[in-house]
């Protein structure tokens, strides 16, 4: 079985190159902003972004993976699939904005509400982001990488201007929707310039219903994921205040910046899993093992590095004012290991059209996370929230599969992925053509 072909690695190379360029710049800008704004104002910005992020499941609803899968399986329906994806993406963003605003107005102060209004306006611009699915399905991510990186550099430069001229926090919050708008416009330009079949797009109710039917478990699952990834930050603000939220956000920032590692690897090779499934279940199992094991050991290496060097990283990038973020980073780093297992297994479920199981596992993780946060944040503060994230992630991404008979095969594959020997043998004998 030719598991990995050179053009797939080239596609992954572009995706990783983008992130490897972004990471040092992001850390530099984040550290400068954290030092300039201080924990309190930084906490306010994190709060506004986290609050709207709760409704992000309506935007990043899981239809992206469904669209990618369908584009691989049904190339003859490309125009209609893209049209339906564009419509659903836009509607999701619009609904997310319209739901977030009245809730923010009712529950929070006027200053907090204004910040939410600014951030939530970004939801109106996400429609063209569906083009990422089109280019991913064709292993042509280099186009979206170039565009996204260019906009990112513009946004970073604008943040530096804000720091240099000592502008207030509203300036930095306005940059959130501005960056999304610029990316959306650039994607539209890219789509038409690269002859993506948008002009011939057709509305097709049958395809729309099929996408909604396949993606609704992922939509609800996405809600559970975003809720338990963002709700801890909302709860920290409510129970402990803006300063503690600012410190917590610094502690988890390194890990959040590297969540892209397992997600990019598994998303980039989703078309490959679809192709292997069409051959045999044995080919799909081997592909799943290789993908999971490779992703897992990369994330283990990153997590251990964060644990060992957390003191140096926090002090160097953010200063002594954020010393309390060190134990948070030490603990939170290991969520990355279970995220690697979780995203790999979710891609397997998607290929087998069993997205409903993704829903059950993430909802179970959500309930565990909420219960532990309610119990541990008042008692242990941000440290309790960090442990709650690790434990809930471990259950939802790994242990859950051992409790459900229909997913025992996936659980066995996850367990076997801890054995690196077959992976090492494969890479040792790999022959690139």
Coordinates of C-alpha atoms in Angstrom, one line a residue:
X1 CA 0.0 0.0 0.0
X2 CA 1.4 3.4 -1.0
X3 CA 0.2 5.2 2.0
X4 CA 1.9 8.5 1.5
X5 CA 2.6 10.0 -1.9
X6 CA 4.9 12.9 -2.5
X7 CA 2.2 15.3 -3.5
X8 CA 0.4 14.7 -0.2
X9 CA 3.6 15.5 1.7
X10 CA 4.0 18.6 -0.5
X11 CA 0.5 19.7 0.5
X12 CA 1.3 19.1 4.1
X13 CA 4.6 20.9 3.7
X14 CA 2.7 24.1 2.6
X15 CA 0.3 23.8 5.6
X16 CA 3.1 23.4 8.1
X17 CA 5.3 26.0 6.5
X18 CA 2.5 28.5 7.0
X19 CA 2.2 27.6 10.7
X20 CA 5.9 27.5 11.3
X21 CA 6.2 31.1 10.0
X22 CA 3.2 32.2 12.0
X23 CA 4.2 30.7 15.4
X24 CA 7.3 32.9 16.2
X25 CA 5.5 36.0 14.9
X26 CA 2.3 35.1 16.9
X27 CA 4.4 34.6 20.1
X28 CA 6.3 37.8 19.6
X29 CA 3.1 39.8 19.0
X30 CA 1.3 38.1 21.9
X31 CA 4.1 38.7 24.3
X32 CA 4.3 42.4 23.4
X33 CA 0.5 42.8 23.7
X34 CA 0.4 41.0 27.0
X35 CA 3.2 43.2 28.4
X36 CA 1.6 46.4 27.0
X37 CA -2.0 45.7 28.0
X38 CA -1.4 43.8 31.3
X39 CA -3.4 40.9 32.6
X40 CA -6.7 42.8 33.1
X41 CA -7.1 44.3 29.7
X42 CA -5.7 41.2 28.0
X43 CA -8.4 39.3 30.0
X44 CA -11.1 41.5 28.6
X45 CA -10.0 40.8 25.0
X46 CA -9.7 37.1 25.7
X47 CA -13.2 37.1 27.2
X48 CA -14.8 38.8 24.2
X49 CA -13.1 36.3 21.8
X50 CA -13.9 33.3 24.0
X51 CA -17.6 34.3 24.4
X52 CA -18.1 34.6 20.6
X53 CA -16.1 31.4 20.2
X54 CA -18.8 29.5 22.1
X55 CA -21.0 30.1 19.1
X56 CA -18.2 29.3 16.7
X57 CA -19.6 25.8 16.2
X58 CA -22.2 27.4 13.8
X59 CA -19.3 28.7 11.7
X60 CA -16.8 25.8 11.9
X61 CA -19.6 23.4 12.1
X62 CA -18.0 20.3 10.6
X63 CA -19.4 20.9 7.1
X64 CA -15.9 21.6 6.0
X65 CA -14.9 18.0 6.4
X66 CA -18.1 16.8 4.8
X67 CA -17.5 19.2 1.9
X68 CA -13.9 17.9 1.5
X69 CA -15.1 14.3 1.6
X70 CA -17.9 14.9 -0.9
X71 CA -15.7 16.8 -3.3
X72 CA -13.3 13.7 -3.3
X73 CA -16.2 11.2 -3.7
X74 CA -18.4 13.2 -6.2
X75 CA -16.2 15.4 -8.4
X76 CA -19.0 15.7 -10.9
X77 CA -21.1 17.7 -8.4
X78 CA -18.3 20.1 -7.5
X79 CA -20.3 23.2 -8.4
X80 CA -23.4 22.4 -6.4
X81 CA -21.4 21.1 -3.4
X82 CA -19.4 24.4 -3.2
X83 CA -22.6 26.4 -3.6
X84 CA -24.3 24.6 -0.7
X85 CA -21.1 24.9 1.4
X86 CA -20.9 28.6 0.8
X87 CA -24.5 29.1 1.7
X88 CA -24.3 27.1 4.9
X89 CA -21.1 28.8 5.9
X90 CA -22.6 32.2 5.5
X91 CA -25.8 31.3 7.3
X92 CA -23.9 29.8 10.2
X93 CA -21.8 32.9 10.7
X94 CA -24.9 35.2 10.5
X95 CA -26.8 33.1 13.0
X96 CA -23.8 33.0 15.4
X97 CA -23.6 36.8 15.3
X98 CA -27.3 37.3 15.8
X99 CA -27.4 34.8 18.8
X100 CA -24.3 36.1 20.5
X101 CA -25.4 39.8 20.6
X102 CA -28.6 39.6 22.6
X103 CA -27.0 37.2 25.1
X104 CA -24.0 39.5 25.5
X105 CA -26.3 42.5 26.0
X106 CA -28.4 40.8 28.6
X107 CA -25.7 39.2 30.7
X108 CA -22.6 41.5 30.6
X109 CA -21.6 45.1 31.3
X110 CA -21.9 47.7 28.5
X111 CA -18.1 47.8 28.0
X112 CA -18.0 44.0 27.7
X113 CA -21.0 44.1 25.3
X114 CA -19.2 46.6 23.0
X115 CA -16.2 44.3 22.8
X116 CA -18.5 41.3 22.0
X117 CA -20.3 43.4 19.2
X118 CA -16.9 44.1 17.6
X119 CA -15.7 40.5 17.7
X120 CA -19.1 39.0 16.7
X121 CA -19.2 41.1 13.5
X122 CA -16.5 38.8 12.2
X123 CA -19.2 36.0 11.9
X124 CA -20.6 37.8 8.8
X125 CA -17.5 37.2 6.7
X126 CA -16.9 33.5 7.0
X127 CA -18.7 32.3 3.8
X128 CA -15.7 32.3 1.4
X129 CA -13.7 30.2 3.9
X130 CA -15.4 27.1 2.4
X131 CA -12.9 27.4 -0.4
X132 CA -10.4 25.9 2.0
X133 CA -12.3 22.6 1.6
X134 CA -12.0 22.8 -2.2
X135 CA -8.3 23.3 -2.2
X136 CA -7.7 20.7 0.5
X137 CA -9.6 18.1 -1.5
X138 CA -7.3 18.7 -4.5
X139 CA -4.1 18.8 -2.3
X140 CA -3.6 22.5 -3.4
X141 CA -3.4 24.1 0.0
X142 CA -0.5 26.3 -1.2
X143 CA -2.9 28.8 -2.6
X144 CA -4.8 29.4 0.6
X145 CA -1.6 29.3 2.6
X146 CA -0.1 32.2 0.6
X147 CA -3.2 34.3 0.9
X148 CA -3.7 33.6 4.6
X149 CA -0.1 34.3 5.5
X150 CA -0.1 37.6 3.6
X151 CA -3.2 38.8 5.6
X152 CA -1.7 37.5 8.8
X153 CA 1.5 39.6 8.3
X154 CA -0.7 42.7 7.6
X155 CA -2.6 42.1 10.8
X156 CA 0.6 41.5 12.8
X157 CA 2.0 44.8 11.5
X158 CA -1.2 46.6 12.5
X159 CA -0.9 45.2 16.0
X160 CA 2.7 46.5 16.3
X161 CA 1.5 49.9 15.2
X162 CA -1.1 49.8 18.0
X163 CA 1.6 48.9 20.6
X164 CA 4.0 51.5 19.3
X165 CA 1.5 54.3 19.4
X166 CA 0.0 53.0 22.7
X167 CA -3.6 52.7 21.4
X168 CA -6.4 51.4 23.6
X169 CA -7.8 47.8 23.7
X170 CA -10.6 48.7 21.3
X171 CA -8.1 49.1 18.5
X172 CA -6.8 45.6 19.0
X173 CA -10.3 44.1 19.2
X174 CA -11.3 45.8 15.9
X175 CA -8.4 43.9 14.3
X176 CA -10.2 40.6 14.9
X177 CA -13.1 41.2 12.3
X178 CA -10.8 43.1 10.0
X179 CA -8.5 40.2 9.6
X180 CA -11.4 37.8 8.9
X181 CA -12.9 40.3 6.3
X182 CA -9.6 40.6 4.5
X183 CA -9.1 36.8 4.3
X184 CA -12.7 36.4 3.0
X185 CA -12.1 39.0 0.2
X186 CA -8.7 37.4 -0.6
X187 CA -10.3 33.9 -0.8
X188 CA -13.0 35.2 -3.2
X189 CA -10.3 36.8 -5.4
X190 CA -8.3 33.5 -5.2
X191 CA -11.4 31.5 -6.1
X192 CA -12.2 33.4 -9.3
X193 CA -8.5 33.8 -10.3
X194 CA -7.9 30.0 -10.0
X195 CA -11.1 29.2 -11.9
X196 CA -12.7 27.5 -8.9
X197 CA -16.2 26.6 -10.2
X198 CA -18.1 29.4 -8.4
X199 CA -19.6 31.2 -11.4
X200 CA -21.4 28.0 -12.4
X201 CA -22.5 27.2 -8.8
X202 CA -26.0 25.9 -8.6
X203 CA -28.4 25.5 -5.6
X204 CA -29.3 21.9 -5.2
X205 CA -31.7 21.0 -2.4
X206 CA -30.8 17.3 -2.5
X207 CA -27.1 18.0 -2.0
X208 CA -28.0 20.5 0.7
X209 CA -30.1 18.0 2.6
X210 CA -27.4 15.4 2.3
X211 CA -24.8 17.8 3.7
X212 CA -27.0 18.7 6.6
X213 CA -27.9 15.1 7.3
X214 CA -24.2 14.1 7.4
X215 CA -23.0 17.1 9.3
X216 CA -25.6 17.7 12.0
X217 CA -23.8 15.3 14.4
X218 CA -20.6 17.3 13.7
X219 CA -22.5 20.6 14.3
X220 CA -23.7 19.5 17.7
X221 CA -20.3 17.9 18.4
X222 CA -18.6 21.1 17.4
X223 CA -20.8 22.9 19.9
X224 CA -19.6 20.6 22.7
X225 CA -16.0 21.0 21.7
X226 CA -16.1 24.8 21.5
X227 CA -18.2 25.0 24.6
X228 CA -15.8 23.1 26.8
X229 CA -12.7 24.7 25.2
X230 CA -14.1 28.2 25.8
X231 CA -16.4 27.9 28.8
X232 CA -13.6 27.4 31.2
X233 CA -12.3 30.9 30.3
X234 CA -15.8 32.4 30.8
X235 CA -16.1 30.7 34.1
X236 CA -12.6 31.9 35.2
X237 CA -13.6 35.4 34.4
X238 CA -16.9 35.1 36.3
X239 CA -15.4 33.4 39.4
X240 CA -11.9 34.8 39.5
X241 CA -11.9 38.0 37.4
X242 CA -10.1 39.5 34.4
X243 CA -6.6 39.3 35.8
X244 CA -6.8 35.5 36.4
X245 CA -8.3 35.1 32.9
X246 CA -5.4 37.0 31.4
X247 CA -2.9 34.8 33.2
X248 CA -4.7 31.6 32.3
X249 CA -4.9 32.7 28.6
X250 CA -1.1 33.2 28.6
X251 CA -0.6 29.7 30.2
X252 CA -2.6 28.0 27.4
X253 CA -1.5 30.1 24.5
X254 CA 1.6 28.0 23.6
X255 CA -0.6 24.9 23.4
X256 CA -3.4 26.6 21.5
X257 CA -0.9 27.8 18.9
X258 CA 0.1 24.2 18.3
X259 CA -3.4 22.6 18.1
X260 CA -2.9 23.0 14.4
X261 CA -0.3 20.2 14.3
X262 CA -2.7 17.2 14.7
X263 CA -5.6 19.0 13.0
X264 CA -3.5 19.9 9.9
X265 CA -2.0 16.5 9.6
X266 CA -5.3 14.7 9.8
X267 CA -7.2 17.2 7.7
X268 CA -4.6 17.1 5.0
X269 CA -4.7 13.3 4.8
X270 CA -8.5 13.0 5.0
X271 CA -8.8 12.5 1.2
X272 CA -6.2 9.7 1.6
X273 CA -8.3 7.9 4.2
X274 CA -11.3 8.1 1.8
X275 CA -9.3 6.5 -0.9
X276 CA -8.0 3.7 1.3
X277 CA -11.5 2.9 2.5
X278 CA -12.5 2.3 -1.1
X279 CA -9.8 -0.5 -1.3
X280 CA -10.3 -2.5 1.9
X281 CA -10.8 -2.3 5.6
X282 CA -7.3 -3.6 6.1
X283 CA -5.9 -0.7 4.1
X284 CA -8.0 1.8 6.0
X285 CA -6.8 0.3 9.3
X286 CA -3.1 0.6 8.3
X287 CA -3.6 4.1 7.1
X288 CA -5.4 5.0 10.4
X289 CA -2.6 3.5 12.5
X290 CA 0.1 5.4 10.5
X291 CA -1.7 8.7 10.7
X292 CA -2.6 8.3 14.4
X293 CA 0.8 7.1 15.5
X294 CA 2.7 9.7 13.6
X295 CA 0.5 12.5 14.9
X296 CA 0.6 11.1 18.5
X297 CA 4.4 11.0 18.8
X298 CA 4.8 14.5 17.3
X299 CA 2.4 15.8 20.0
X300 CA 4.0 13.8 22.8
X301 CA 7.3 15.5 21.9
X302 CA 5.8 18.9 21.9
X303 CA 3.9 18.3 25.2
X304 CA 7.1 17.1 27.0
X305 CA 9.0 20.1 25.7
X306 CA 6.4 22.5 27.0
X307 CA 6.5 20.7 30.4
X308 CA 10.3 20.9 30.7
X309 CA 10.8 24.5 29.4
X310 CA 7.6 26.1 30.7
X311 CA 9.5 28.4 33.1
X312 CA 11.8 29.7 30.5
X313 CA 9.1 30.2 27.9
X314 CA 6.7 32.1 30.2
X315 CA 9.3 34.4 31.7
X316 CA 11.1 35.1 28.3
X317 CA 8.0 35.9 26.3
X318 CA 5.6 37.4 28.9
X319 CA 7.6 38.5 31.9
X320 CA 7.5 38.1 35.6
X321 CA 4.0 39.5 35.8
X322 CA 2.7 36.1 34.4
X323 CA 4.7 33.7 36.6
X324 CA 1.4 32.1 37.7
X325 CA 0.9 30.9 34.1
X326 CA 3.9 28.4 34.5
X327 CA 2.0 25.5 36.3
X328 CA -0.9 26.1 33.9
X329 CA 1.3 25.5 30.9
X330 CA 2.9 22.4 32.5
X331 CA -0.5 20.8 33.0
X332 CA -2.4 22.0 29.9
X333 CA 0.4 20.9 27.6
X334 CA -0.8 17.3 27.8
X335 CA -4.2 18.1 26.3
X336 CA -2.3 18.1 23.0
X337 CA -1.5 14.4 23.3
X338 CA -5.2 13.5 23.6
X339 CA -6.2 16.0 20.9
X340 CA -3.9 14.0 18.6
X341 CA -5.8 10.8 19.4
X342 CA -9.2 12.6 19.1
X343 CA -8.8 14.3 15.8
X344 CA -7.4 11.1 14.2
X345 CA -10.3 9.0 15.4
X346 CA -12.8 11.6 14.4
X347 CA -11.5 11.5 10.8
X348 CA -11.9 7.7 10.8
X349 CA -15.5 8.1 11.9
X350 CA -16.1 10.7 9.2
X351 CA -14.7 8.4 6.5
X352 CA -17.0 5.6 7.8
X353 CA -20.0 8.0 8.0
X354 CA -20.4 7.5 11.7
X355 CA -20.3 11.2 12.8
X356 CA -23.0 10.5 15.4
X357 CA -20.4 8.8 17.6
X358 CA -18.3 12.0 17.4
X359 CA -21.3 13.8 18.9
X360 CA -21.6 11.3 21.8
X361 CA -18.0 11.4 22.7
X362 CA -17.7 15.2 22.7
X363 CA -20.9 15.7 24.6
X364 CA -19.6 13.3 27.3
X365 CA -16.4 15.3 27.4
X366 CA -18.4 18.5 27.8
X367 CA -20.3 17.3 30.8
X368 CA -17.1 16.1 32.5
X369 CA -15.4 19.4 31.8
X370 CA -18.3 21.5 33.2
X371 CA -18.6 19.4 36.3
X372 CA -14.9 19.5 37.1
X373 CA -14.7 23.2 36.4
X374 CA -17.6 23.9 38.8
X375 CA -15.9 21.8 41.5
X376 CA -12.3 22.8 41.0
X377 CA -12.2 26.5 39.8
X378 CA -13.5 27.8 43.2
X379 CA -11.1 25.5 45.1
X380 CA -8.0 25.5 42.9
X381 CA -8.4 28.4 40.5
X382 CA -6.9 28.2 37.1
X383 CA -4.9 25.1 38.0
X384 CA -8.2 23.3 38.5
X385 CA -9.4 24.4 35.1
X386 CA -6.2 23.1 33.5
X387 CA -6.7 19.6 35.1
X388 CA -10.4 19.7 34.1
X389 CA -9.3 20.2 30.4
X390 CA -6.8 17.4 30.5
X391 CA -9.1 14.8 32.1
X392 CA -12.2 15.7 30.0
X393 CA -10.1 15.6 26.8
X394 CA -8.6 12.2 27.8
X395 CA -12.0 10.7 28.2
X396 CA -13.6 12.2 25.1
X397 CA -10.7 11.6 22.8
X398 CA -9.5 8.2 24.0
X399 CA -11.2 6.4 26.9
X400 CA -14.7 6.8 25.4
X401 CA -13.9 4.4 22.5
X402 CA -13.2 1.7 25.0
X403 CA -16.6 1.9 26.6
X404 CA -18.6 1.7 23.3
X405 CA -18.6 -1.8 21.7
X406 CA -19.0 -0.4 18.1
X407 CA -15.8 1.6 18.6
X408 CA -13.6 -1.1 20.1
X409 CA -11.7 -1.4 16.8
X410 CA -10.8 2.3 16.9
X411 CA -9.8 2.0 20.6
X412 CA -7.5 -0.9 19.7
X413 CA -6.0 1.2 16.9
X414 CA -5.4 4.1 19.3
X415 CA -3.7 1.8 21.8
X416 CA -1.6 0.3 19.1
X417 CA -0.5 3.7 18.0
X418 CA 1.5 4.0 21.2
X419 CA 3.7 1.3 19.8
X420 CA 6.0 3.2 17.4
X421 CA 7.8 0.1 15.9
X422 CA 5.6 -0.4 12.8
X423 CA 5.7 3.3 12.1
X424 CA 9.5 3.5 12.4
X425 CA 9.8 0.4 10.1
X426 CA 7.5 2.0 7.6
X427 CA 9.3 5.3 7.4
X428 CA 12.7 3.5 7.3
X429 CA 11.6 1.6 4.2
X430 CA 9.7 4.5 2.6
X431 CA 10.6 5.0 -1.0
X432 CA 9.5 8.4 -2.4
X433 CA 9.0 8.6 -6.0

